Each structure stands twice: as structure tokens, then as C-alpha cells.
mmCIF file with all atom_site columns, C-alpha atoms in Angstrom:
data_model
loop_
_atom_site.group_PDB
_atom_site.id
_atom_site.type_symbol
_atom_site.label_atom_id
_atom_site.label_alt_id
_atom_site.label_comp_id
_atom_site.label_asym_id
_atom_site.label_entity_id
_atom_site.label_seq_id
_atom_site.pdbx_PDB_ins_code
_atom_site.Cartn_x
_atom_site.Cartn_y
_atom_site.Cartn_z
_atom_site.occupancy
_atom_site.B_iso_or_equiv
_atom_site.pdbx_formal_charge
_atom_site.auth_seq_id
_atom_site.auth_comp_id
_atom_site.auth_asym_id
_atom_site.auth_atom_id
_atom_site.pdbx_PDB_model_num
ATOM 1   C CA . MET A 1 1   ? -35.663 281.151 85.250  1.00 0.00 ? 69  MET A CA 1
ATOM 2   C CA . ASN A 1 2   ? -39.012 283.013 85.389  1.00 0.00 ? 70  ASN A CA 1
ATOM 3   C CA . LEU A 1 3   ? -41.211 281.845 88.262  1.00 0.00 ? 71  LEU A CA 1
ATOM 4   C CA . ILE A 1 4   ? -43.819 284.571 88.059  1.00 0.00 ? 72  ILE A CA 1
ATOM 5   C CA . THR A 1 5   ? -44.318 287.016 85.250  1.00 0.00 ? 73  THR A CA 1
ATOM 6   C CA . LYS A 1 6   ? -47.044 289.527 84.570  1.00 0.00 ? 74  LYS A CA 1
ATOM 7   C CA . SER A 1 7   ? -46.733 289.705 80.799  1.00 0.00 ? 75  SER A CA 1
ATOM 8   C CA . VAL A 1 8   ? -45.017 288.224 77.816  1.00 0.00 ? 76  VAL A CA 1
ATOM 9   C CA . LEU A 1 9   ? -41.599 289.819 77.890  1.00 0.00 ? 77  LEU A CA 1
ATOM 10  C CA . PRO A 1 10  ? -39.926 291.100 74.732  1.00 0.00 ? 78  PRO A CA 1
ATOM 11  C CA . GLY A 1 11  ? -37.563 288.499 73.367  1.00 0.00 ? 79  GLY A CA 1
ATOM 12  C CA . LYS A 1 12  ? -39.301 285.621 75.140  1.00 0.00 ? 80  LYS A CA 1
ATOM 13  C CA . TRP A 1 13  ? -40.623 283.042 72.711  1.00 0.00 ? 81  TRP A CA 1
ATOM 14  C CA . GLN A 1 14  ? -44.344 282.337 73.031  1.00 0.00 ? 82  GLN A CA 1
ATOM 15  C CA . ALA A 1 15  ? -45.514 280.060 70.238  1.00 0.00 ? 83  ALA A CA 1
ATOM 16  C CA . SER A 1 16  ? -49.016 278.881 69.447  1.00 0.00 ? 84  SER A CA 1
ATOM 17  C CA . GLN A 1 17  ? -47.780 275.288 69.399  1.00 0.00 ? 85  GLN A CA 1
ATOM 18  C CA . TYR A 1 18  ? -47.924 275.429 73.189  1.00 0.00 ? 86  TYR A CA 1
ATOM 19  C CA . GLU A 1 19  ? -51.703 275.332 73.334  1.00 0.00 ? 87  GLU A CA 1
ATOM 20  C CA . LEU A 1 20  ? -53.476 272.669 75.355  1.00 0.00 ? 88  LEU A CA 1
ATOM 21  C CA . ALA A 1 21  ? -53.161 269.020 74.411  1.00 0.00 ? 89  ALA A CA 1
ATOM 22  C CA . SER A 1 22  ? -56.428 267.118 73.956  1.00 0.00 ? 90  SER A CA 1
ATOM 23  C CA . GLU A 1 23  ? -56.323 265.988 77.605  1.00 0.00 ? 91  GLU A CA 1
ATOM 24  C CA . GLY A 1 24  ? -55.948 269.612 78.696  1.00 0.00 ? 92  GLY A CA 1
ATOM 25  C CA . VAL A 1 25  ? -58.903 270.649 76.541  1.00 0.00 ? 93  VAL A CA 1
ATOM 26  C CA . ASN A 1 26  ? -60.980 267.884 78.148  1.00 0.00 ? 94  ASN A CA 1
ATOM 27  C CA . GLN A 1 27  ? -59.875 269.025 81.616  1.00 0.00 ? 95  GLN A CA 1
ATOM 28  C CA . ALA A 1 28  ? -60.738 272.651 80.825  1.00 0.00 ? 96  ALA A CA 1
ATOM 29  C CA . HIS A 1 29  ? -64.139 271.548 79.508  1.00 0.00 ? 97  HIS A CA 1
ATOM 30  C CA . SER A 1 30  ? -64.788 269.558 82.705  1.00 0.00 ? 98  SER A CA 1
ATOM 31  C CA . ALA A 1 31  ? -63.696 272.528 84.812  1.00 0.00 ? 99  ALA A CA 1
ATOM 32  C CA . GLY A 1 32  ? -66.113 274.727 82.867  1.00 0.00 ? 100 GLY A CA 1
ATOM 33  C CA . ILE A 1 33  ? -68.972 272.302 83.546  1.00 0.00 ? 101 ILE A CA 1
ATOM 34  C CA . LEU A 1 34  ? -68.138 272.206 87.272  1.00 0.00 ? 102 LEU A CA 1
ATOM 35  C CA . PHE A 1 35  ? -67.864 275.996 87.349  1.00 0.00 ? 103 PHE A CA 1
ATOM 36  C CA . GLN A 1 36  ? -71.236 276.329 85.615  1.00 0.00 ? 104 GLN A CA 1
ATOM 37  C CA . LYS A 1 37  ? -72.791 273.997 88.213  1.00 0.00 ? 105 LYS A CA 1
ATOM 38  C CA . GLU A 1 38  ? -71.281 276.044 91.071  1.00 0.00 ? 106 GLU A CA 1
ATOM 39  C CA . LEU A 1 39  ? -72.618 279.263 89.551  1.00 0.00 ? 107 LEU A CA 1
ATOM 40  C CA . LYS A 1 40  ? -76.135 277.814 89.295  1.00 0.00 ? 108 LYS A CA 1
ATOM 41  C CA . GLU A 1 41  ? -76.055 276.394 92.835  1.00 0.00 ? 109 GLU A CA 1
ATOM 42  C CA . SER A 1 42  ? -74.839 279.755 94.168  1.00 0.00 ? 110 SER A CA 1
ATOM 43  C CA . ASN A 1 43  ? -77.386 281.737 92.112  1.00 0.00 ? 111 ASN A CA 1
ATOM 44  C CA . ILE A 1 44  ? -74.629 283.749 90.429  1.00 0.00 ? 112 ILE A CA 1
ATOM 45  C CA . PRO A 1 45  ? -75.773 285.113 87.066  1.00 0.00 ? 113 PRO A CA 1
ATOM 46  C CA . LEU A 1 46  ? -73.451 284.731 84.082  1.00 0.00 ? 114 LEU A CA 1
ATOM 47  C CA . GLU A 1 47  ? -73.548 288.519 83.612  1.00 0.00 ? 115 GLU A CA 1
ATOM 48  C CA . ASN A 1 48  ? -71.417 288.738 86.765  1.00 0.00 ? 116 ASN A CA 1
ATOM 49  C CA . VAL A 1 49  ? -68.763 286.332 85.481  1.00 0.00 ? 117 VAL A CA 1
ATOM 50  C CA . ARG A 1 50  ? -65.461 287.619 84.106  1.00 0.00 ? 118 ARG A CA 1
ATOM 51  C CA . ILE A 1 51  ? -62.866 285.177 82.873  1.00 0.00 ? 119 ILE A CA 1
ATOM 52  C CA . CYS A 1 52  ? -59.407 286.515 83.652  1.00 0.00 ? 120 CYS A CA 1
ATOM 53  C CA . TYR A 1 53  ? -56.233 284.909 82.365  1.00 0.00 ? 121 TYR A CA 1
ATOM 54  C CA . SER A 1 54  ? -52.644 285.635 81.479  1.00 0.00 ? 122 SER A CA 1
ATOM 55  C CA . PRO A 1 55  ? -51.635 286.305 77.867  1.00 0.00 ? 123 PRO A CA 1
ATOM 56  C CA . PHE A 1 56  ? -49.816 282.979 77.544  1.00 0.00 ? 124 PHE A CA 1
ATOM 57  C CA . SER A 1 57  ? -51.203 280.623 74.915  1.00 0.00 ? 125 SER A CA 1
ATOM 58  C CA . ARG A 1 58  ? -52.224 277.765 77.223  1.00 0.00 ? 126 ARG A CA 1
ATOM 59  C CA . THR A 1 59  ? -54.083 279.998 79.659  1.00 0.00 ? 127 THR A CA 1
ATOM 60  C CA . THR A 1 60  ? -55.757 281.786 76.759  1.00 0.00 ? 128 THR A CA 1
ATOM 61  C CA . HIS A 1 61  ? -56.784 278.425 75.286  1.00 0.00 ? 129 HIS A CA 1
ATOM 62  C CA . THR A 1 62  ? -58.143 277.305 78.682  1.00 0.00 ? 130 THR A CA 1
ATOM 63  C CA . ALA A 1 63  ? -60.130 280.538 79.013  1.00 0.00 ? 131 ALA A CA 1
ATOM 64  C CA . LYS A 1 64  ? -61.613 280.048 75.531  1.00 0.00 ? 132 LYS A CA 1
ATOM 65  C CA . VAL A 1 65  ? -62.744 276.509 76.375  1.00 0.00 ? 133 VAL A CA 1
ATOM 66  C CA . VAL A 1 66  ? -64.328 277.566 79.678  1.00 0.00 ? 134 VAL A CA 1
ATOM 67  C CA . ALA A 1 67  ? -66.018 280.563 78.011  1.00 0.00 ? 135 ALA A CA 1
ATOM 68  C CA . SER A 1 68  ? -67.426 278.209 75.386  1.00 0.00 ? 136 SER A CA 1
ATOM 69  C CA . VAL A 1 69  ? -68.883 275.890 78.041  1.00 0.00 ? 137 VAL A CA 1
ATOM 70  C CA . LEU A 1 70  ? -70.471 278.875 79.802  1.00 0.00 ? 138 LEU A CA 1
ATOM 71  C CA . ASP A 1 71  ? -71.660 280.275 76.465  1.00 0.00 ? 139 ASP A CA 1
ATOM 72  C CA . LEU A 1 72  ? -69.880 283.553 77.195  1.00 0.00 ? 140 LEU A CA 1
ATOM 73  C CA . PRO A 1 73  ? -68.390 285.676 74.427  1.00 0.00 ? 141 PRO A CA 1
ATOM 74  C CA . PHE A 1 74  ? -64.626 285.449 74.228  1.00 0.00 ? 142 PHE A CA 1
ATOM 75  C CA . GLU A 1 75  ? -63.209 288.758 73.114  1.00 0.00 ? 143 GLU A CA 1
ATOM 76  C CA . GLY A 1 76  ? -59.850 288.660 74.799  1.00 0.00 ? 144 GLY A CA 1
ATOM 77  C CA . PRO A 1 77  ? -58.750 289.732 78.261  1.00 0.00 ? 145 PRO A CA 1
ATOM 78  C CA . GLN A 1 78  ? -61.408 291.345 80.388  1.00 0.00 ? 146 GLN A CA 1
ATOM 79  C CA . CYS A 1 79  ? -59.102 292.013 83.305  1.00 0.00 ? 147 CYS A CA 1
ATOM 80  C CA . LYS A 1 80  ? -57.447 295.263 84.147  1.00 0.00 ? 148 LYS A CA 1
ATOM 81  C CA . TYR A 1 81  ? -53.818 294.139 84.311  1.00 0.00 ? 149 TYR A CA 1
ATOM 82  C CA . PRO A 1 82  ? -52.321 297.570 83.522  1.00 0.00 ? 150 PRO A CA 1
ATOM 83  C CA . GLU A 1 83  ? -54.373 299.333 86.211  1.00 0.00 ? 151 GLU A CA 1
ATOM 84  C CA . ILE A 1 84  ? -53.740 296.623 88.804  1.00 0.00 ? 152 ILE A CA 1
ATOM 85  C CA . TRP A 1 85  ? -49.986 296.528 88.168  1.00 0.00 ? 153 TRP A CA 1
ATOM 86  C CA . ALA A 1 86  ? -49.836 300.337 88.337  1.00 0.00 ? 154 ALA A CA 1
ATOM 87  C CA . LEU A 1 87  ? -51.521 300.219 91.763  1.00 0.00 ? 155 LEU A CA 1
ATOM 88  C CA . ASP A 1 88  ? -49.142 297.473 92.925  1.00 0.00 ? 156 ASP A CA 1
ATOM 89  C CA . GLU A 1 89  ? -46.133 299.523 91.825  1.00 0.00 ? 157 GLU A CA 1
ATOM 90  C CA . LYS A 1 90  ? -47.476 302.600 93.607  1.00 0.00 ? 158 LYS A CA 1
ATOM 91  C CA . ASP A 1 91  ? -48.197 300.767 96.877  1.00 0.00 ? 159 ASP A CA 1
ATOM 92  C CA . PRO A 1 92  ? -47.261 297.075 97.079  1.00 0.00 ? 160 PRO A CA 1
ATOM 93  C CA . PHE A 1 93  ? -48.818 296.799 100.562 1.00 0.00 ? 161 PHE A CA 1
ATOM 94  C CA . THR A 1 94  ? -52.403 297.630 99.558  1.00 0.00 ? 162 THR A CA 1
ATOM 95  C CA . ARG A 1 95  ? -54.682 294.595 99.676  1.00 0.00 ? 163 ARG A CA 1
ATOM 96  C CA . PRO A 1 96  ? -57.553 294.531 97.200  1.00 0.00 ? 164 PRO A CA 1
ATOM 97  C CA . GLU A 1 97  ? -60.865 293.348 98.619  1.00 0.00 ? 165 GLU A CA 1
ATOM 98  C CA . GLY A 1 98  ? -60.652 289.592 99.014  1.00 0.00 ? 166 GLY A CA 1
ATOM 99  C CA . GLY A 1 99  ? -57.090 289.446 97.701  1.00 0.00 ? 167 GLY A CA 1
ATOM 100 C CA . GLU A 1 100 ? -53.427 289.686 98.549  1.00 0.00 ? 168 GLU A CA 1
ATOM 101 C CA . SER A 1 101 ? -51.113 292.630 98.219  1.00 0.00 ? 169 SER A CA 1
ATOM 102 C CA . ALA A 1 102 ? -48.053 292.322 95.995  1.00 0.00 ? 170 ALA A CA 1
ATOM 103 C CA . ALA A 1 103 ? -45.967 292.264 99.193  1.00 0.00 ? 171 ALA A CA 1
ATOM 104 C CA . ASP A 1 104 ? -48.088 289.368 100.543 1.00 0.00 ? 172 ASP A CA 1
ATOM 105 C CA . VAL A 1 105 ? -47.483 287.372 97.361  1.00 0.00 ? 173 VAL A CA 1
ATOM 106 C CA . ALA A 1 106 ? -43.750 288.118 97.463  1.00 0.00 ? 174 ALA A CA 1
ATOM 107 C CA . GLY A 1 107 ? -43.561 287.027 101.108 1.00 0.00 ? 175 GLY A CA 1
ATOM 108 C CA . ARG A 1 108 ? -45.487 283.823 100.425 1.00 0.00 ? 176 ARG A CA 1
ATOM 109 C CA . LEU A 1 109 ? -43.249 283.014 97.460  1.00 0.00 ? 177 LEU A CA 1
ATOM 110 C CA . ALA A 1 110 ? -40.072 283.733 99.455  1.00 0.00 ? 178 ALA A CA 1
ATOM 111 C CA . HIS A 1 111 ? -41.272 281.425 102.237 1.00 0.00 ? 179 HIS A CA 1
ATOM 112 C CA . ALA A 1 112 ? -42.141 278.665 99.742  1.00 0.00 ? 180 ALA A CA 1
ATOM 113 C CA . MET A 1 113 ? -38.745 278.985 98.051  1.00 0.00 ? 181 MET A CA 1
ATOM 114 C CA . ALA A 1 114 ? -36.896 278.875 101.392 1.00 0.00 ? 182 ALA A CA 1
ATOM 115 C CA . THR A 1 115 ? -38.863 275.771 102.392 1.00 0.00 ? 183 THR A CA 1
ATOM 116 C CA . MET A 1 116 ? -38.060 274.034 99.104  1.00 0.00 ? 184 MET A CA 1
ATOM 117 C CA . GLU A 1 117 ? -34.388 274.977 99.340  1.00 0.00 ? 185 GLU A CA 1
ATOM 118 C CA . SER A 1 118 ? -34.108 273.564 102.858 1.00 0.00 ? 186 SER A CA 1
ATOM 119 C CA . GLU A 1 119 ? -35.954 270.355 101.930 1.00 0.00 ? 187 GLU A CA 1
ATOM 120 C CA . PHE A 1 120 ? -34.020 269.706 98.746  1.00 0.00 ? 188 PHE A CA 1
ATOM 121 C CA . GLN A 1 121 ? -30.475 270.837 99.573  1.00 0.00 ? 189 GLN A CA 1
ATOM 122 C CA . GLY A 1 122 ? -27.656 268.982 97.918  1.00 0.00 ? 190 GLY A CA 1
#
């Protein structure tokens, strides 16, 4: 079972039929409206906004809906996954500004899994 993955793995099926249902589209639209309100209240210009998402169809669909609400062009991923993953592989203990290191994430996940295992044994 894959709990966390950084890309679509070869041989893993990822079909377009797994896009958002109408309720999910409505939720993404509402999230976009709330995000737009937060940006305005915080005086953050849209030029400073980057929508980052995984390559999976539902997250891509969500990103498209939010980009549409914000009237931002949607040209595909604007994140730097390859560069970030290369840095994580080189030094998993480096924390990006305002973020977690790969080791932090792994530790948090291990703790969460241990907690769930102890709560739901048997």
C-alpha cells in the first residue's frame, strides 16, 4: 500500500475517470473563493501565487478549478519537484524555510503510524 508517493510510478494505473465528482468541484471552487478572499485581506498580489499539486488526476483537477477561480493561467505544474527531491535525497535533514525536512516528515509519519497501530490493534 502506498501512503506517500512523490510521483506516478511506472505500472501504477492513473486514469482520468478519477477526477473530482461534482461535489468535489464545488468544494474546490469554494476553497478557491476563500483563498481569494484571504489573499485580498492579506494584500498578497496574485503574481506571488503559485499553485503546486501532485501529478495525480484529482489534485490536478482541484488545481485547475482553484486557478480558474483566481483567474490564473493553468499551464501545468509550477513547482520544482525534481530539484526539491534531489535536495532531499542529498540531505534529508535540511529544512526549507518555513517547511519540514524529509526526515521530519518521516518521523511524523512513523509516530502517526505507531499511534494508529497501538489504538487499533486486533
